[in-house]
CSV table of C-alpha atoms in Angstrom, one decimal:
chain,number,residue,atom,x,y,z
C,1,MET,CA,0.0,0.0,0.0
C,2,ILE,CA,2.9,2.4,0.7
C,3,GLU,CA,4.2,1.9,-2.8
C,4,GLN,CA,0.7,2.6,-4.2
C,5,PHE,CA,0.6,5.8,-2.2
C,6,LYS,CA,4.0,6.7,-3.5
C,7,GLU,CA,3.1,6.1,-7.1
C,8,GLN,CA,-0.1,8.1,-6.9
C,9,ILE,CA,1.6,11.1,-5.2
C,10,ARG,CA,4.6,11.2,-7.6
C,11,ALA,CA,2.3,10.9,-10.6
C,12,ALA,CA,0.1,13.7,-9.3
C,13,ALA,CA,3.1,16.0,-8.6
C,14,ALA,CA,4.6,15.3,-12.1
C,15,GLN,CA,1.2,16.0,-13.8
C,16,GLN,CA,0.3,18.9,-11.5
C,17,ARG,CA,-2.9,17.2,-10.4
C,18,VAL,CA,-4.3,17.8,-6.9
C,19,LEU,CA,-5.1,15.0,-4.5
C,20,ARG,CA,-7.7,14.9,-1.8
C,21,ILE,CA,-6.5,12.8,1.1
C,22,ARG,CA,-9.6,11.0,2.5
C,23,GLY,CA,-10.3,8.3,5.1
C,24,GLY,CA,-14.0,7.6,5.9
C,25,GLY,CA,-15.1,11.0,4.7
C,26,THR,CA,-17.1,11.7,7.9
C,27,LYS,CA,-15.6,15.2,8.1
C,28,ASP,CA,-15.8,16.2,4.4
C,29,TRP,CA,-18.0,19.1,5.4
C,30,TYR,CA,-15.3,20.6,7.7
C,31,GLY,CA,-12.9,23.2,6.3
C,32,GLY,CA,-12.9,24.7,2.8
C,33,ALA,CA,-14.1,23.4,-0.5
C,34,LEU,CA,-13.1,19.9,-1.5
C,35,ALA,CA,-11.0,19.4,-4.6
C,36,GLY,CA,-8.9,16.8,-6.4
C,37,GLU,CA,-8.6,13.1,-7.0
C,38,ILE,CA,-9.3,11.0,-3.9
C,39,LEU,CA,-6.3,9.3,-2.2
C,40,ASP,CA,-8.2,6.8,-0.1
C,41,THR,CA,-6.4,5.7,3.1
C,42,ARG,CA,-8.8,3.1,4.3
C,43,GLY,CA,-6.9,0.2,2.8
C,44,PHE,CA,-3.9,1.0,5.0
C,45,SER,CA,-5.2,-0.1,8.4
C,46,GLY,CA,-4.2,-2.0,11.4
C,47,ILE,CA,-2.7,-1.6,14.8
C,48,VAL,CA,1.1,-1.7,14.5
C,49,ASP,CA,2.0,-1.8,18.2
C,50,TYR,CA,0.1,-1.4,21.5
C,51,GLU,CA,1.7,-1.8,24.9
C,52,PRO,CA,-0.9,-1.0,27.6
C,53,THR,CA,1.7,-0.7,30.3
C,54,GLU,CA,3.5,2.0,28.3
C,55,LEU,CA,0.2,3.8,27.6
C,56,VAL,CA,1.1,4.1,23.9
C,57,ILE,CA,-0.7,2.8,20.7
C,58,THR,CA,0.7,3.0,17.2
C,59,ALA,CA,-1.6,2.4,14.2
C,60,ARG,CA,-1.9,3.0,10.5
C,61,CYS,CA,-3.9,6.0,9.2
C,62,GLY,CA,-6.8,4.0,7.8
C,63,THR,CA,-7.5,2.1,11.0
C,64,PRO,CA,-11.2,2.7,12.0
C,65,LEU,CA,-11.3,4.9,15.0
C,66,ALA,CA,-13.9,2.6,16.6
C,67,GLU,CA,-11.4,-0.3,16.4
C,68,ILE,CA,-8.8,1.8,18.2
C,69,GLU,CA,-11.2,2.7,21.0
C,70,ALA,CA,-12.5,-0.9,21.3
C,71,VAL,CA,-9.0,-2.3,21.8
C,72,LEU,CA,-8.2,0.4,24.4
C,73,ALA,CA,-11.4,-0.3,26.2
C,74,GLN,CA,-10.5,-3.9,26.6
C,75,GLN,CA,-7.5,-2.6,28.7
C,76,ASN,CA,-9.7,0.0,30.5
C,77,GLN,CA,-7.9,2.8,28.6
C,78,MET,CA,-9.0,5.6,26.3
C,79,LEU,CA,-8.1,8.4,23.9
C,80,ALA,CA,-8.3,11.1,26.5
C,81,PHE,CA,-9.1,13.9,24.0
C,82,GLU,CA,-12.4,12.1,23.1
C,83,PRO,CA,-12.2,12.7,19.3
C,84,PRO,CA,-15.6,13.0,17.6
C,85,HIS,CA,-16.4,10.4,14.9
C,86,PHE,CA,-19.2,12.2,13.1
C,87,GLY,CA,-20.0,8.9,11.4
C,88,GLU,CA,-19.2,5.1,11.4
C,89,GLY,CA,-16.4,5.4,8.9
C,90,ALA,CA,-14.1,7.7,11.0
C,91,THR,CA,-10.4,6.7,10.8
C,92,PHE,CA,-7.5,7.2,13.1
C,93,GLY,CA,-5.6,9.3,10.7
C,94,GLY,CA,-8.6,11.4,9.9
C,95,ALA,CA,-9.2,12.1,13.6
C,96,ILE,CA,-5.7,13.4,14.1
C,97,ALA,CA,-5.6,15.4,10.8
C,98,ALA,CA,-8.9,17.1,11.7
C,99,GLY,CA,-7.5,17.9,15.2
C,100,LEU,CA,-10.9,17.9,16.8
C,101,SER,CA,-11.3,17.2,20.5
C,102,GLY,CA,-14.4,16.3,22.5
C,103,PRO,CA,-15.9,17.4,25.9
C,104,ARG,CA,-12.8,16.2,27.9
C,105,ARG,CA,-10.4,18.5,26.0
C,106,ALA,CA,-10.3,21.4,28.6
C,107,ASN,CA,-9.3,19.1,31.4
C,108,SER,CA,-7.2,16.4,29.7
C,109,GLY,CA,-5.6,18.2,26.7
C,110,ALA,CA,-6.0,18.5,22.9
C,111,VAL,CA,-5.3,16.1,20.2
C,112,ARG,CA,-1.8,17.5,19.6
C,113,ASP,CA,-0.9,17.0,23.2
C,114,PHE,CA,-1.1,13.2,22.8
C,115,VAL,CA,0.7,12.8,19.5
C,116,LEU,CA,4.1,11.3,20.2
C,117,GLY,CA,5.3,10.3,16.7
C,118,ALA,CA,4.1,10.2,13.0
C,119,GLN,CA,5.1,8.8,9.7
C,120,LEU,CA,4.4,11.2,6.8
C,121,MET,CA,4.6,10.8,3.1
C,122,ASP,CA,5.4,14.2,1.6
C,123,GLY,CA,4.7,15.8,-1.8
C,124,LYS,CA,7.7,14.1,-3.3
C,125,GLY,CA,6.5,10.6,-2.3
C,126,GLU,CA,9.2,10.3,0.4
C,127,LEU,CA,8.4,8.7,3.7
C,128,LEU,CA,9.5,10.8,6.7
C,129,ASN,CA,9.5,9.9,10.4
C,130,PHE,CA,9.0,12.3,13.3
C,131,GLY,CA,9.0,11.9,17.0
C,132,GLY,CA,8.8,8.5,18.6
C,133,GLN,CA,6.8,6.4,21.1
C,134,VAL,CA,7.8,8.1,24.3
C,135,MET,CA,7.4,11.6,25.6
C,136,LYS,CA,11.1,12.3,26.0
C,137,ASN,CA,11.6,12.0,22.3
C,138,VAL,CA,9.2,14.9,21.6
C,139,ALA,CA,11.3,18.0,21.6
C,140,GLY,CA,12.3,20.9,19.4
C,141,TYR,CA,10.5,21.5,16.2
C,142,ASP,CA,7.8,19.0,16.6
C,143,VAL,CA,6.4,18.0,13.2
C,144,SER,CA,4.4,15.1,14.6
C,145,ARG,CA,2.2,17.5,16.7
C,146,LEU,CA,2.2,20.0,13.9
C,147,LEU,CA,0.2,17.5,11.8
C,148,ALA,CA,-2.7,17.5,14.3
C,149,GLY,CA,-5.3,19.8,12.7
C,150,SER,CA,-3.4,20.2,9.4
C,151,LEU,CA,-6.3,18.7,7.5
C,152,GLY,CA,-4.0,16.8,5.2
C,153,THR,CA,-2.5,19.9,3.7
C,154,LEU,CA,1.1,19.0,4.5
C,155,GLY,CA,1.1,15.4,3.4
C,156,LEU,CA,-0.3,11.9,3.9
C,157,ILE,CA,-0.1,10.8,7.5
C,158,THR,CA,0.6,7.0,7.2
C,159,GLU,CA,1.2,6.0,10.8
C,160,LEU,CA,0.8,7.6,14.2
C,161,SER,CA,1.8,6.9,17.8
C,162,VAL,CA,-0.3,8.5,20.5
C,163,LYS,CA,-0.4,8.5,24.2
C,164,VAL,CA,-3.4,6.9,25.9
C,165,LEU,CA,-4.7,7.2,29.4
C,166,PRO,CA,-6.5,4.9,31.9
C,167,ARG,CA,-10.2,5.3,32.1
C,168,ALA,CA,-11.5,6.9,35.3
C,169,LEU,CA,-12.7,4.5,38.0
C,170,LEU,CA,-15.9,6.5,38.5
C,171,ASP,CA,-17.7,9.3,36.9
C,172,ALA,CA,-20.7,11.4,37.9
C,173,THR,CA,-22.7,14.2,36.2
C,174,LEU,CA,-24.2,17.1,38.1
C,175,ARG,CA,-27.0,19.4,36.8
C,176,PHE,CA,-27.4,23.0,37.8
C,177,GLU,CA,-30.0,25.5,36.8
C,178,THR,CA,-28.2,28.8,36.3
C,179,SER,CA,-27.6,31.8,34.0
C,180,GLU,CA,-24.9,32.0,31.4
C,181,ILE,CA,-22.9,34.5,33.3
C,182,GLU,CA,-23.2,32.6,36.6
C,183,ALA,CA,-22.3,29.3,34.8
C,184,ILE,CA,-19.1,30.9,33.4
C,185,ARG,CA,-18.2,32.3,36.8
C,186,MET,CA,-18.7,29.0,38.5
C,187,LEU,CA,-16.8,27.0,35.9
C,188,ASN,CA,-13.8,29.3,36.3
C,189,VAL,CA,-13.9,29.1,40.1
C,190,TRP,CA,-14.2,25.3,40.0
C,191,GLY,CA,-11.4,25.2,37.4
C,192,GLY,CA,-9.0,26.7,39.9
C,193,GLN,CA,-9.8,24.1,42.6
C,194,PRO,CA,-8.6,20.5,43.0
C,195,LEU,CA,-11.7,19.0,41.6
C,196,PRO,CA,-11.9,15.9,39.2
C,197,LEU,CA,-13.5,17.9,36.4
C,198,SER,CA,-13.7,16.2,33.0
C,199,ALA,CA,-16.4,18.0,31.0
C,200,SER,CA,-18.9,20.9,31.1
C,201,CYS,CA,-21.8,22.1,29.0
C,202,TRP,CA,-24.2,25.1,29.5
C,203,TYR,CA,-27.3,25.5,27.3
C,204,GLN,CA,-30.6,27.3,27.8
C,205,GLY,CA,-30.1,27.9,31.5
C,206,VAL,CA,-28.8,24.4,32.4
C,207,LEU,CA,-25.2,23.6,33.3
C,208,MET,CA,-24.1,20.0,33.1
C,209,LEU,CA,-20.8,19.1,34.9
C,210,ARG,CA,-19.0,15.8,34.6
C,211,LEU,CA,-16.6,14.6,37.3
C,212,ALA,CA,-14.3,11.6,36.8
C,213,GLY,CA,-11.6,10.0,38.9
C,214,ALA,CA,-11.2,7.9,42.1
C,215,GLN,CA,-14.4,7.2,44.0
C,216,ALA,CA,-13.3,9.2,47.0
C,217,ALA,CA,-12.5,12.3,44.9
C,218,VAL,CA,-15.8,12.1,42.9
C,219,ASP,CA,-17.9,11.6,46.0
C,220,ALA,CA,-16.2,14.5,47.8
C,221,ALA,CA,-16.8,16.8,44.8
C,222,VAL,CA,-20.4,15.8,44.5
C,223,LYS,CA,-20.9,16.6,48.1
C,224,SER,CA,-19.1,19.9,47.9
C,225,LEU,CA,-20.6,21.2,44.7
C,226,GLY,CA,-24.2,20.2,45.2
C,227,GLY,CA,-26.5,20.2,42.2
C,228,GLN,CA,-28.6,17.3,41.0
C,229,VAL,CA,-27.0,14.0,40.2
C,230,VAL,CA,-27.9,12.9,36.7
C,231,PRO,CA,-27.9,9.0,36.4
C,232,ASP,CA,-26.7,7.3,33.2
C,233,ALA,CA,-25.4,10.5,31.6
C,234,ASP,CA,-23.0,8.8,29.2
C,235,GLY,CA,-25.6,9.2,26.4
C,236,PHE,CA,-25.7,13.0,27.0
C,237,TRP,CA,-21.9,13.4,26.7
C,238,ASN,CA,-21.7,11.1,23.7
C,239,ASP,CA,-24.5,13.1,22.0
C,240,LEU,CA,-22.6,16.3,22.8
C,241,ARG,CA,-19.3,14.9,21.4
C,242,GLU,CA,-21.0,13.7,18.2
C,243,GLN,CA,-23.2,16.8,17.9
C,244,ARG,CA,-26.4,14.9,18.2
C,245,HIS,CA,-27.5,17.2,21.0
C,246,ALA,CA,-30.6,19.2,20.2
C,247,PHE,CA,-28.7,22.4,19.9
C,248,PHE,CA,-26.9,21.1,16.8
C,249,THR,CA,-30.0,20.3,14.9
C,250,GLY,CA,-31.3,22.7,12.2
C,251,GLU,CA,-30.0,24.5,9.2
C,252,ALA,CA,-28.5,27.6,10.7
C,253,PRO,CA,-24.7,28.0,10.2
C,254,LEU,CA,-22.7,26.6,13.1
C,255,TRP,CA,-19.8,28.7,14.4
C,256,ARG,CA,-17.1,27.6,16.8
C,257,LEU,CA,-15.9,30.4,19.0
C,258,SER,CA,-12.6,29.9,20.8
C,259,VAL,CA,-12.1,32.4,23.6
C,260,PRO,CA,-10.4,32.8,27.0
C,261,SER,CA,-12.5,30.8,29.5
C,262,THR,CA,-13.1,33.9,31.7
C,263,THR,CA,-14.8,35.8,28.8
C,264,GLY,CA,-18.3,36.9,29.7
C,265,ALA,CA,-21.4,36.6,27.5
C,266,ILE,CA,-20.6,37.3,23.9
C,267,VAL,CA,-23.6,39.2,22.5
C,268,LEU,CA,-24.5,37.9,19.0
C,269,ASP,CA,-27.7,37.0,17.4
C,270,GLY,CA,-28.5,33.3,17.7
C,271,GLU,CA,-28.4,30.5,20.3
C,272,GLN,CA,-25.1,29.6,22.1
C,273,LEU,CA,-23.9,26.4,23.8
C,274,ILE,CA,-20.8,26.7,26.1
C,275,GLU,CA,-18.2,23.9,26.6
C,276,TRP,CA,-14.7,23.5,28.0
C,277,GLY,CA,-15.1,25.6,31.1
C,278,GLY,CA,-16.1,28.6,29.0
C,279,ALA,CA,-13.4,28.4,26.5
C,280,GLN,CA,-15.5,27.0,23.6
C,281,ARG,CA,-18.7,28.6,22.6
C,282,TRP,CA,-20.9,27.2,19.8
C,283,LEU,CA,-23.1,29.7,18.0
C,284,ARG,CA,-26.1,29.1,15.7
C,285,ALA,CA,-26.2,32.3,13.8
C,286,SER,CA,-28.1,32.7,10.6
C,287,SER,CA,-28.2,36.5,10.6
C,288,ASN,CA,-24.7,37.5,11.6
C,289,ALA,CA,-22.1,38.3,8.9
C,290,ALA,CA,-18.8,36.5,9.2
C,291,GLU,CA,-16.9,39.8,10.0
C,292,THR,CA,-19.4,40.7,12.7
C,293,ILE,CA,-18.8,37.4,14.5
C,294,ARG,CA,-15.1,37.5,14.0
C,295,SER,CA,-14.8,41.1,15.1
C,296,ALA,CA,-16.7,40.4,18.3
C,297,VAL,CA,-14.6,37.3,19.1
C,298,ARG,CA,-11.3,39.0,18.2
C,299,ALA,CA,-12.2,41.8,20.6
C,300,VAL,CA,-12.0,39.4,23.5
C,301,GLY,CA,-8.8,37.7,22.4
C,302,GLY,CA,-10.3,34.7,20.5
C,303,HIS,CA,-11.0,33.4,17.1
C,304,ALA,CA,-14.0,32.1,15.2
C,305,THR,CA,-14.4,29.2,12.8
C,306,LEU,CA,-17.3,28.5,10.5
C,307,PHE,CA,-17.6,24.9,11.6
C,308,ARG,CA,-20.6,23.6,9.6
C,309,GLY,CA,-22.9,25.0,6.9
C,310,GLY,CA,-23.1,28.7,5.8
C,311,ASP,CA,-21.3,30.7,3.2
C,312,LYS,CA,-17.6,29.7,3.1
C,313,SER,CA,-16.6,32.5,0.7
C,314,ALA,CA,-15.4,34.6,3.6
C,315,GLY,CA,-13.1,31.8,4.8
C,316,VAL,CA,-13.8,29.0,7.2
C,317,PHE,CA,-11.0,29.8,9.6
C,318,GLN,CA,-10.0,33.2,11.1
C,319,PRO,CA,-7.5,34.9,8.7
C,320,LEU,CA,-4.0,34.5,10.0
C,321,ALA,CA,-1.7,37.4,11.0
C,322,PRO,CA,0.9,38.1,8.2
C,323,ALA,CA,3.8,36.7,10.2
C,324,VAL,CA,1.9,33.5,11.0
C,325,ALA,CA,0.7,33.2,7.4
C,326,ARG,CA,4.3,33.3,6.2
C,327,ILE,CA,5.2,30.4,8.5
C,328,HIS,CA,2.3,28.4,7.1
C,329,GLU,CA,3.4,29.1,3.5
C,330,ARG,CA,6.9,28.0,4.2
C,331,LEU,CA,5.8,24.8,5.9
C,332,LYS,CA,3.5,24.0,3.0
C,333,ALA,CA,6.3,24.7,0.5
C,334,ALA,CA,8.7,22.4,2.5
C,335,PHE,CA,6.4,19.4,2.7
C,336,ASP,CA,4.3,19.9,-0.4
C,337,PRO,CA,6.3,21.9,-3.0
C,338,SER,CA,4.0,21.1,-5.8
C,339,HIS,CA,0.9,22.1,-3.7
C,340,ILE,CA,-1.0,18.9,-4.6
C,341,PHE,CA,-2.4,18.0,-1.1
C,342,ASN,CA,-5.9,19.2,-0.1
C,343,PRO,CA,-5.7,22.6,-1.7
C,344,GLY,CA,-8.0,25.2,-0.2
C,345,ARG,CA,-9.0,23.0,2.7
C,346,MET,CA,-7.6,25.4,5.3
C,347,PHE,CA,-6.8,28.8,3.8
């Protein structure tokens, strides 16, 4: 399969044809317009190495994400960044390339924080190795982590090594009826305390808070925080991760607002849902222009992404500062000199 990838990439570079790197296609809607001949990764699958005692798993790009999670669950371990699938065909490589994290991200870390090493095929068809399988090898100019969220624009990720974590012994979900402002205040107060927080969600006057850890820690937190204990809440958090929650239904464009967690209410037309202790705000906004949204978010030190739907002509991602844009351009030129990989998917 590696030779097949190499031939397809070299032929595309020689003929100046663009390629669309694609796994299960469950995130085709994310990012800019799709273009190019499909380079399908699903045939290159399988777990290469998994050592539960070392908390590291290495797998090929086309490995189904569900397969990875099932193998980890057998050892009571997990991908701590809770990557969303958005469909049954989600692949391991696609999850890392998309760089999307689920409800646990604010308390456990983002996708890039868990990537230890990667194997990449560049625009010349050359196979490159970065990082390793232990944290001490990850230093300096860390290309393996740079690939997280790159949407396949730098090359074909063929293999990845990521750190995994043990599953919590116990979790509990609390429900509070509270205003948006009060929810943000409480989340930031709790975030500065030694509490076993693992997820939060505020929507329409209700704050849901997930705790996870040792039984003594969870029991103590439940007693200290109060609120109403919600039984069997796994379905709620899974629906939130996969955007099956009621907020995400409908045709209005979905914006993702990334802001400092202490930011107060952002006044924009449309419904909002708040995650990650206040740091991630989802906005359903049919009447706001892209610049209006981005200006409001930029004013508080954040950035806005047109996550799903809407008019993408103004750009899906917040425009980069000139200096940062130049870094992106140089990286693209270094890894993909013929500009054949996923053109227009990011900027």
